Backbone atoms as SQL, in Angstrom:
CREATE TABLE atoms (id INTEGER PRIMARY KEY, chain TEXT, resi INTEGER, resn TEXT, atom TEXT, x REAL, y REAL, z REAL);
INSERT INTO atoms VALUES
  (1, 'A', 1, 'MET', 'N', -10.266, 19.652, 23.806),
  (2, 'A', 1, 'MET', 'CA', -8.934, 20.179, 23.625),
  (3, 'A', 1, 'MET', 'C', -8.722, 20.565, 22.162),
  (4, 'A', 2, 'PRO', 'N', -9.240, 21.672, 21.768),
  (5, 'A', 2, 'PRO', 'CA', -9.102, 22.075, 20.371),
  (6, 'A', 2, 'PRO', 'C', -7.663, 22.437, 20.013),
  (7, 'A', 3, 'ASN', 'N', -7.330, 22.171, 18.764),
  (8, 'A', 3, 'ASN', 'CA', -6.033, 22.520, 18.189),
  (9, 'A', 3, 'ASN', 'C', -4.855, 21.860, 18.883),
  (10, 'A', 4, 'LYS', 'N', -5.066, 20.743, 19.509),
  (11, 'A', 4, 'LYS', 'CA', -3.969, 20.007, 20.131),
  (12, 'A', 4, 'LYS', 'C', -3.535, 18.920, 19.156),
  (13, 'A', 5, 'PRO', 'N', -2.287, 18.977, 18.662),
  (14, 'A', 5, 'PRO', 'CA', -1.857, 17.964, 17.692),
  (15, 'A', 5, 'PRO', 'C', -1.795, 16.579, 18.328),
  (16, 'A', 6, 'VAL', 'N', -2.053, 15.582, 17.536),
  (17, 'A', 6, 'VAL', 'CA', -1.994, 14.205, 18.017),
  (18, 'A', 6, 'VAL', 'C', -0.534, 13.768, 18.116),
  (19, 'A', 7, 'THR', 'N', -0.296, 12.711, 18.869),
  (20, 'A', 7, 'THR', 'CA', 1.060, 12.170, 18.956),
  (21, 'A', 7, 'THR', 'C', 1.408, 11.520, 17.614),
  (22, 'A', 8, 'MET', 'N', 2.686, 11.388, 17.358),
  (23, 'A', 8, 'MET', 'CA', 3.104, 10.808, 16.089),
  (24, 'A', 8, 'MET', 'C', 2.727, 9.335, 16.012),
  (25, 'A', 9, 'ASN', 'N', 2.658, 8.664, 17.148),
  (26, 'A', 9, 'ASN', 'CA', 2.219, 7.273, 17.169),
  (27, 'A', 9, 'ASN', 'C', 0.760, 7.180, 16.717),
  (28, 'A', 10, 'LYS', 'N', -0.066, 8.101, 17.196),
  (29, 'A', 10, 'LYS', 'CA', -1.472, 8.103, 16.806),
  (30, 'A', 10, 'LYS', 'C', -1.614, 8.495, 15.334),
  (31, 'A', 11, 'LEU', 'N', -0.801, 9.436, 14.872),
  (32, 'A', 11, 'LEU', 'CA', -0.816, 9.823, 13.464),
  (33, 'A', 11, 'LEU', 'C', -0.460, 8.634, 12.585),
  (34, 'A', 12, 'ARG', 'N', 0.557, 7.880, 12.966),
  (35, 'A', 12, 'ARG', 'CA', 0.950, 6.696, 12.203),
  (36, 'A', 12, 'ARG', 'C', -0.186, 5.662, 12.187),
  (37, 'A', 13, 'THR', 'N', -0.876, 5.521, 13.304),
  (38, 'A', 13, 'THR', 'CA', -2.002, 4.590, 13.381),
  (39, 'A', 13, 'THR', 'C', -3.130, 5.023, 12.449),
  (40, 'A', 14, 'ILE', 'N', -3.452, 6.305, 12.455),
  (41, 'A', 14, 'ILE', 'CA', -4.526, 6.833, 11.602),
  (42, 'A', 14, 'ILE', 'C', -4.209, 6.564, 10.136),
  (43, 'A', 15, 'ILE', 'N', -2.998, 6.894, 9.711),
  (44, 'A', 15, 'ILE', 'CA', -2.615, 6.732, 8.305),
  (45, 'A', 15, 'ILE', 'C', -2.553, 5.250, 7.936),
  (46, 'A', 16, 'ARG', 'N', -2.055, 4.407, 8.851),
  (47, 'A', 16, 'ARG', 'CA', -1.991, 2.958, 8.589),
  (48, 'A', 16, 'ARG', 'C', -3.393, 2.380, 8.417),
  (49, 'A', 17, 'LEU', 'N', -4.309, 2.737, 9.297),
  (50, 'A', 17, 'LEU', 'CA', -5.678, 2.221, 9.197),
  (51, 'A', 17, 'LEU', 'C', -6.366, 2.713, 7.930),
  (52, 'A', 18, 'TYR', 'N', -6.167, 3.989, 7.604),
  (53, 'A', 18, 'TYR', 'CA', -6.775, 4.530, 6.390),
  (54, 'A', 18, 'TYR', 'C', -6.200, 3.838, 5.155),
  (55, 'A', 19, 'GLY', 'N', -4.902, 3.622, 5.145),
  (56, 'A', 19, 'GLY', 'CA', -4.261, 2.921, 4.030),
  (57, 'A', 19, 'GLY', 'C', -4.716, 1.481, 3.916),
  (58, 'A', 20, 'GLY', 'N', -5.148, 0.910, 5.031),
  (59, 'A', 20, 'GLY', 'CA', -5.649, -0.456, 5.048),
  (60, 'A', 20, 'GLY', 'C', -7.111, -0.571, 4.672),
  (61, 'A', 21, 'GLY', 'N', -7.718, 0.544, 4.292),
  (62, 'A', 21, 'GLY', 'CA', -9.096, 0.513, 3.814),
  (63, 'A', 21, 'GLY', 'C', -10.158, 0.806, 4.856),
  (64, 'A', 22, 'LYS', 'N', -9.768, 1.185, 6.053),
  (65, 'A', 22, 'LYS', 'CA', -10.747, 1.524, 7.086),
  (66, 'A', 22, 'LYS', 'C', -11.335, 2.899, 6.801),
  (67, 'A', 23, 'GLY', 'N', -12.583, 3.072, 7.156),
  (68, 'A', 23, 'GLY', 'CA', -13.246, 4.359, 7.001),
  (69, 'A', 23, 'GLY', 'C', -12.978, 5.274, 8.180),
  (70, 'A', 24, 'VAL', 'N', -13.339, 6.531, 8.011),
  (71, 'A', 24, 'VAL', 'CA', -13.086, 7.530, 9.045),
  (72, 'A', 24, 'VAL', 'C', -13.810, 7.178, 10.347),
  (73, 'A', 25, 'LYS', 'N', -15.039, 6.712, 10.257),
  (74, 'A', 25, 'LYS', 'CA', -15.787, 6.368, 11.472),
  (75, 'A', 25, 'LYS', 'C', -15.158, 5.186, 12.200),
  (76, 'A', 26, 'SER', 'N', -14.667, 4.208, 11.463),
  (77, 'A', 26, 'SER', 'CA', -13.998, 3.068, 12.088),
  (78, 'A', 26, 'SER', 'C', -12.699, 3.507, 12.754),
  (79, 'A', 27, 'ILE', 'N', -11.945, 4.351, 12.069),
  (80, 'A', 27, 'ILE', 'CA', -10.691, 4.858, 12.629),
  (81, 'A', 27, 'ILE', 'C', -10.973, 5.657, 13.895),
  (82, 'A', 28, 'ARG', 'N', -12.045, 6.425, 13.881),
  (83, 'A', 28, 'ARG', 'CA', -12.417, 7.231, 15.037),
  (84, 'A', 28, 'ARG', 'C', -12.653, 6.360, 16.258),
  (85, 'A', 29, 'SER', 'N', -13.373, 5.274, 16.079),
  (86, 'A', 29, 'SER', 'CA', -13.665, 4.412, 17.222),
  (87, 'A', 29, 'SER', 'C', -12.429, 3.629, 17.679),
  (88, 'A', 30, 'MET', 'N', -11.503, 3.348, 16.771),
  (89, 'A', 30, 'MET', 'CA', -10.296, 2.611, 17.135),
  (90, 'A', 30, 'MET', 'C', -9.233, 3.501, 17.773),
  (91, 'A', 31, 'SER', 'N', -9.183, 4.768, 17.357),
  (92, 'A', 31, 'SER', 'CA', -8.099, 5.641, 17.817),
  (93, 'A', 31, 'SER', 'C', -8.547, 6.697, 18.822),
  (94, 'A', 32, 'TRP', 'N', -9.825, 6.781, 19.096),
  (95, 'A', 32, 'TRP', 'CA', -10.362, 7.795, 20.008),
  (96, 'A', 32, 'TRP', 'C', -9.934, 9.195, 19.588),
  (97, 'A', 33, 'THR', 'N', -10.091, 9.469, 18.307),
  (98, 'A', 33, 'THR', 'CA', -9.755, 10.765, 17.728),
  (99, 'A', 33, 'THR', 'C', -10.967, 11.261, 16.961),
  (100, 'A', 34, 'SER', 'N', -11.203, 12.571, 16.957),
  (101, 'A', 34, 'SER', 'CA', -12.384, 13.097, 16.280),
  (102, 'A', 34, 'SER', 'C', -12.305, 12.881, 14.770),
  (103, 'A', 35, 'ARG', 'N', -13.472, 12.772, 14.149),
  (104, 'A', 35, 'ARG', 'CA', -13.518, 12.560, 12.698),
  (105, 'A', 35, 'ARG', 'C', -12.876, 13.725, 11.958),
  (106, 'A', 36, 'ASN', 'N', -13.091, 14.948, 12.434),
  (107, 'A', 36, 'ASN', 'CA', -12.509, 16.103, 11.752),
  (108, 'A', 36, 'ASN', 'C', -10.979, 16.074, 11.820),
  (109, 'A', 37, 'THR', 'N', -10.432, 15.657, 12.939),
  (110, 'A', 37, 'THR', 'CA', -8.980, 15.554, 13.066),
  (111, 'A', 37, 'THR', 'C', -8.445, 14.493, 12.117),
  (112, 'A', 38, 'ILE', 'N', -9.120, 13.363, 12.045),
  (113, 'A', 38, 'ILE', 'CA', -8.703, 12.293, 11.136),
  (114, 'A', 38, 'ILE', 'C', -8.750, 12.778, 9.698),
  (115, 'A', 39, 'LYS', 'N', -9.822, 13.444, 9.322),
  (116, 'A', 39, 'LYS', 'CA', -9.942, 13.969, 7.957),
  (117, 'A', 39, 'LYS', 'C', -8.836, 14.973, 7.658),
  (118, 'A', 40, 'LYS', 'N', -8.501, 15.810, 8.652),
  (119, 'A', 40, 'LYS', 'CA', -7.455, 16.815, 8.453),
  (120, 'A', 40, 'LYS', 'C', -6.118, 16.154, 8.135),
  (121, 'A', 41, 'TYR', 'N', -5.741, 15.142, 8.908),
  (122, 'A', 41, 'TYR', 'CA', -4.450, 14.497, 8.698),
  (123, 'A', 41, 'TYR', 'C', -4.429, 13.686, 7.401),
  (124, 'A', 42, 'ILE', 'N', -5.543, 13.096, 7.039),
  (125, 'A', 42, 'ILE', 'CA', -5.615, 12.377, 5.762),
  (126, 'A', 42, 'ILE', 'C', -5.478, 13.370, 4.608),
  (127, 'A', 43, 'GLN', 'N', -6.129, 14.523, 4.727),
  (128, 'A', 43, 'GLN', 'CA', -6.047, 15.551, 3.690),
  (129, 'A', 43, 'GLN', 'C', -4.618, 16.080, 3.563),
  (130, 'A', 44, 'VAL', 'N', -3.940, 16.283, 4.683),
  (131, 'A', 44, 'VAL', 'CA', -2.553, 16.753, 4.633),
  (132, 'A', 44, 'VAL', 'C', -1.677, 15.732, 3.924),
  (133, 'A', 45, 'ARG', 'N', -1.864, 14.456, 4.248),
  (134, 'A', 45, 'ARG', 'CA', -1.062, 13.416, 3.585),
  (135, 'A', 45, 'ARG', 'C', -1.299, 13.416, 2.079),
  (136, 'A', 46, 'HIS', 'N', -2.564, 13.554, 1.664),
  (137, 'A', 46, 'HIS', 'CA', -2.856, 13.590, 0.232),
  (138, 'A', 46, 'HIS', 'C', -2.258, 14.836, -0.423),
  (139, 'A', 47, 'SER', 'N', -2.295, 15.965, 0.261),
  (140, 'A', 47, 'SER', 'CA', -1.746, 17.194, -0.323),
  (141, 'A', 47, 'SER', 'C', -0.229, 17.117, -0.471),
  (142, 'A', 48, 'LEU', 'N', 0.418, 16.319, 0.382),
  (143, 'A', 48, 'LEU', 'CA', 1.872, 16.138, 0.267),
  (144, 'A', 48, 'LEU', 'C', 2.252, 15.158, -0.842),
  (145, 'A', 49, 'LYS', 'N', 1.241, 14.445, -1.376),
  (146, 'A', 49, 'LYS', 'CA', 1.464, 13.450, -2.425),
  (147, 'A', 49, 'LYS', 'C', 2.536, 12.445, -1.988),
  (148, 'A', 50, 'MET', 'N', 2.385, 11.973, -0.770),
  (149, 'A', 50, 'MET', 'CA', 3.348, 11.071, -0.167),
  (150, 'A', 50, 'MET', 'C', 2.780, 9.653, -0.167),
  (151, 'A', 51, 'THR', 'N', 3.565, 8.698, -0.640),
  (152, 'A', 51, 'THR', 'CA', 3.120, 7.308, -0.590),
  (153, 'A', 51, 'THR', 'C', 3.197, 6.814, 0.854),
  (154, 'A', 52, 'TYR', 'N', 2.548, 5.705, 1.111),
  (155, 'A', 52, 'TYR', 'CA', 2.577, 5.141, 2.456),
  (156, 'A', 52, 'TYR', 'C', 3.993, 4.740, 2.844),
  (157, 'A', 53, 'GLU', 'N', 4.760, 4.230, 1.896),
  (158, 'A', 53, 'GLU', 'CA', 6.139, 3.832, 2.171),
  (159, 'A', 53, 'GLU', 'C', 6.998, 5.043, 2.539),
  (160, 'A', 54, 'GLU', 'N', 6.821, 6.147, 1.815),
  (161, 'A', 54, 'GLU', 'CA', 7.552, 7.374, 2.149),
  (162, 'A', 54, 'GLU', 'C', 7.157, 7.871, 3.537),
  (163, 'A', 55, 'PHE', 'N', 5.869, 7.796, 3.826),
  (164, 'A', 55, 'PHE', 'CA', 5.367, 8.208, 5.134),
  (165, 'A', 55, 'PHE', 'C', 6.022, 7.379, 6.244),
  (166, 'A', 56, 'GLN', 'N', 6.103, 6.074, 6.059),
  (167, 'A', 56, 'GLN', 'CA', 6.665, 5.180, 7.070),
  (168, 'A', 56, 'GLN', 'C', 8.153, 5.433, 7.308),
  (169, 'A', 57, 'ARG', 'N', 8.871, 5.878, 6.277),
  (170, 'A', 57, 'ARG', 'CA', 10.309, 6.116, 6.409),
  (171, 'A', 57, 'ARG', 'C', 10.632, 7.405, 7.163),
  (172, 'A', 58, 'LYS', 'N', 9.670, 8.294, 7.303),
  (173, 'A', 58, 'LYS', 'CA', 9.909, 9.572, 7.978),
  (174, 'A', 58, 'LYS', 'C', 10.084, 9.366, 9.480),
  (175, 'A', 59, 'ARG', 'N', 10.986, 10.143, 10.061),
  (176, 'A', 59, 'ARG', 'CA', 11.144, 10.156, 11.516),
  (177, 'A', 59, 'ARG', 'C', 10.003, 10.961, 12.133),
  (178, 'A', 60, 'ASP', 'N', 9.800, 10.771, 13.419),
  (179, 'A', 60, 'ASP', 'CA', 8.727, 11.490, 14.107),
  (180, 'A', 60, 'ASP', 'C', 8.889, 12.999, 14.009),
  (181, 'A', 61, 'SER', 'N', 10.107, 13.483, 14.117),
  (182, 'A', 61, 'SER', 'CA', 10.341, 14.931, 14.034),
  (183, 'A', 61, 'SER', 'C', 9.975, 15.474, 12.650),
  (184, 'A', 62, 'GLU', 'N', 10.257, 14.706, 11.609),
  (185, 'A', 62, 'GLU', 'CA', 9.891, 15.131, 10.252),
  (186, 'A', 62, 'GLU', 'C', 8.373, 15.147, 10.085),
  (187, 'A', 63, 'LEU', 'N', 7.710, 14.112, 10.605),
  (188, 'A', 63, 'LEU', 'CA', 6.252, 14.056, 10.518),
  (189, 'A', 63, 'LEU', 'C', 5.618, 15.199, 11.295),
  (190, 'A', 64, 'HIS', 'N', 6.160, 15.492, 12.462),
  (191, 'A', 64, 'HIS', 'CA', 5.625, 16.598, 13.259),
  (192, 'A', 64, 'HIS', 'C', 5.718, 17.906, 12.473),
  (193, 'A', 65, 'HIS', 'N', 6.857, 18.130, 11.838),
  (194, 'A', 65, 'HIS', 'CA', 7.028, 19.351, 11.053),
  (195, 'A', 65, 'HIS', 'C', 6.052, 19.393, 9.871),
  (196, 'A', 66, 'LEU', 'N', 5.863, 18.278, 9.188),
  (197, 'A', 66, 'LEU', 'CA', 4.982, 18.237, 8.022),
  (198, 'A', 66, 'LEU', 'C', 3.504, 18.353, 8.383),
  (199, 'A', 67, 'PHE', 'N', 3.089, 17.713, 9.472),
  (200, 'A', 67, 'PHE', 'CA', 1.674, 17.607, 9.798),
  (201, 'A', 67, 'PHE', 'C', 1.195, 18.571, 10.868),
  (202, 'A', 68, 'CYS', 'N', 2.073, 19.048, 11.736),
  (203, 'A', 68, 'CYS', 'CA', 1.614, 19.811, 12.898),
  (204, 'A', 68, 'CYS', 'C', 2.093, 21.251, 12.949),
  (205, 'A', 69, 'VAL', 'N', 3.174, 21.583, 12.281),
  (206, 'A', 69, 'VAL', 'CA', 3.712, 22.942, 12.344),
  (207, 'A', 69, 'VAL', 'C', 3.133, 23.740, 11.197),
  (208, 'A', 70, 'LYS', 'N', 2.500, 24.847, 11.550),
  (209, 'A', 70, 'LYS', 'CA', 1.939, 25.722, 10.519),
  (210, 'A', 70, 'LYS', 'C', 2.964, 26.798, 10.197),
  (211, 'A', 71, 'GLU', 'N', 3.111, 27.066, 8.914),
  (212, 'A', 71, 'GLU', 'CA', 4.025, 28.098, 8.469),
  (213, 'A', 71, 'GLU', 'C', 3.512, 29.456, 8.929),
  (214, 'A', 72, 'ARG', 'N', 4.397, 30.250, 9.449),
  (215, 'A', 72, 'ARG', 'CA', 4.011, 31.592, 9.923),
  (216, 'A', 72, 'ARG', 'C', 4.246, 32.598, 8.800),
  (217, 'A', 73, 'PRO', 'N', 3.287, 33.508, 8.609),
  (218, 'A', 73, 'PRO', 'CA', 3.474, 34.516, 7.558),
  (219, 'A', 73, 'PRO', 'C', 4.625, 35.451, 7.897),
  (220, 'A', 74, 'VAL', 'N', 5.330, 35.894, 6.873),
  (221, 'A', 74, 'VAL', 'CA', 6.497, 36.768, 7.072),
  (222, 'A', 74, 'VAL', 'C', 6.058, 38.198, 7.141);
């Protein structure tokens, strides 16, 4: 299922595990998500320069907009 965004619950799990020091391969086996997808979401979080606390305070709709919605060219 290419290009299918993960649920916000799974996104929160990925970021929590990564913040806890787990590696991409460990996260992959725990979350049943591809390594490339995990790397993509970790990269997006780093590009947003968002702390883990800021990430946790976001609502699911805000996270969906930040992580899953691509800006369309005008």
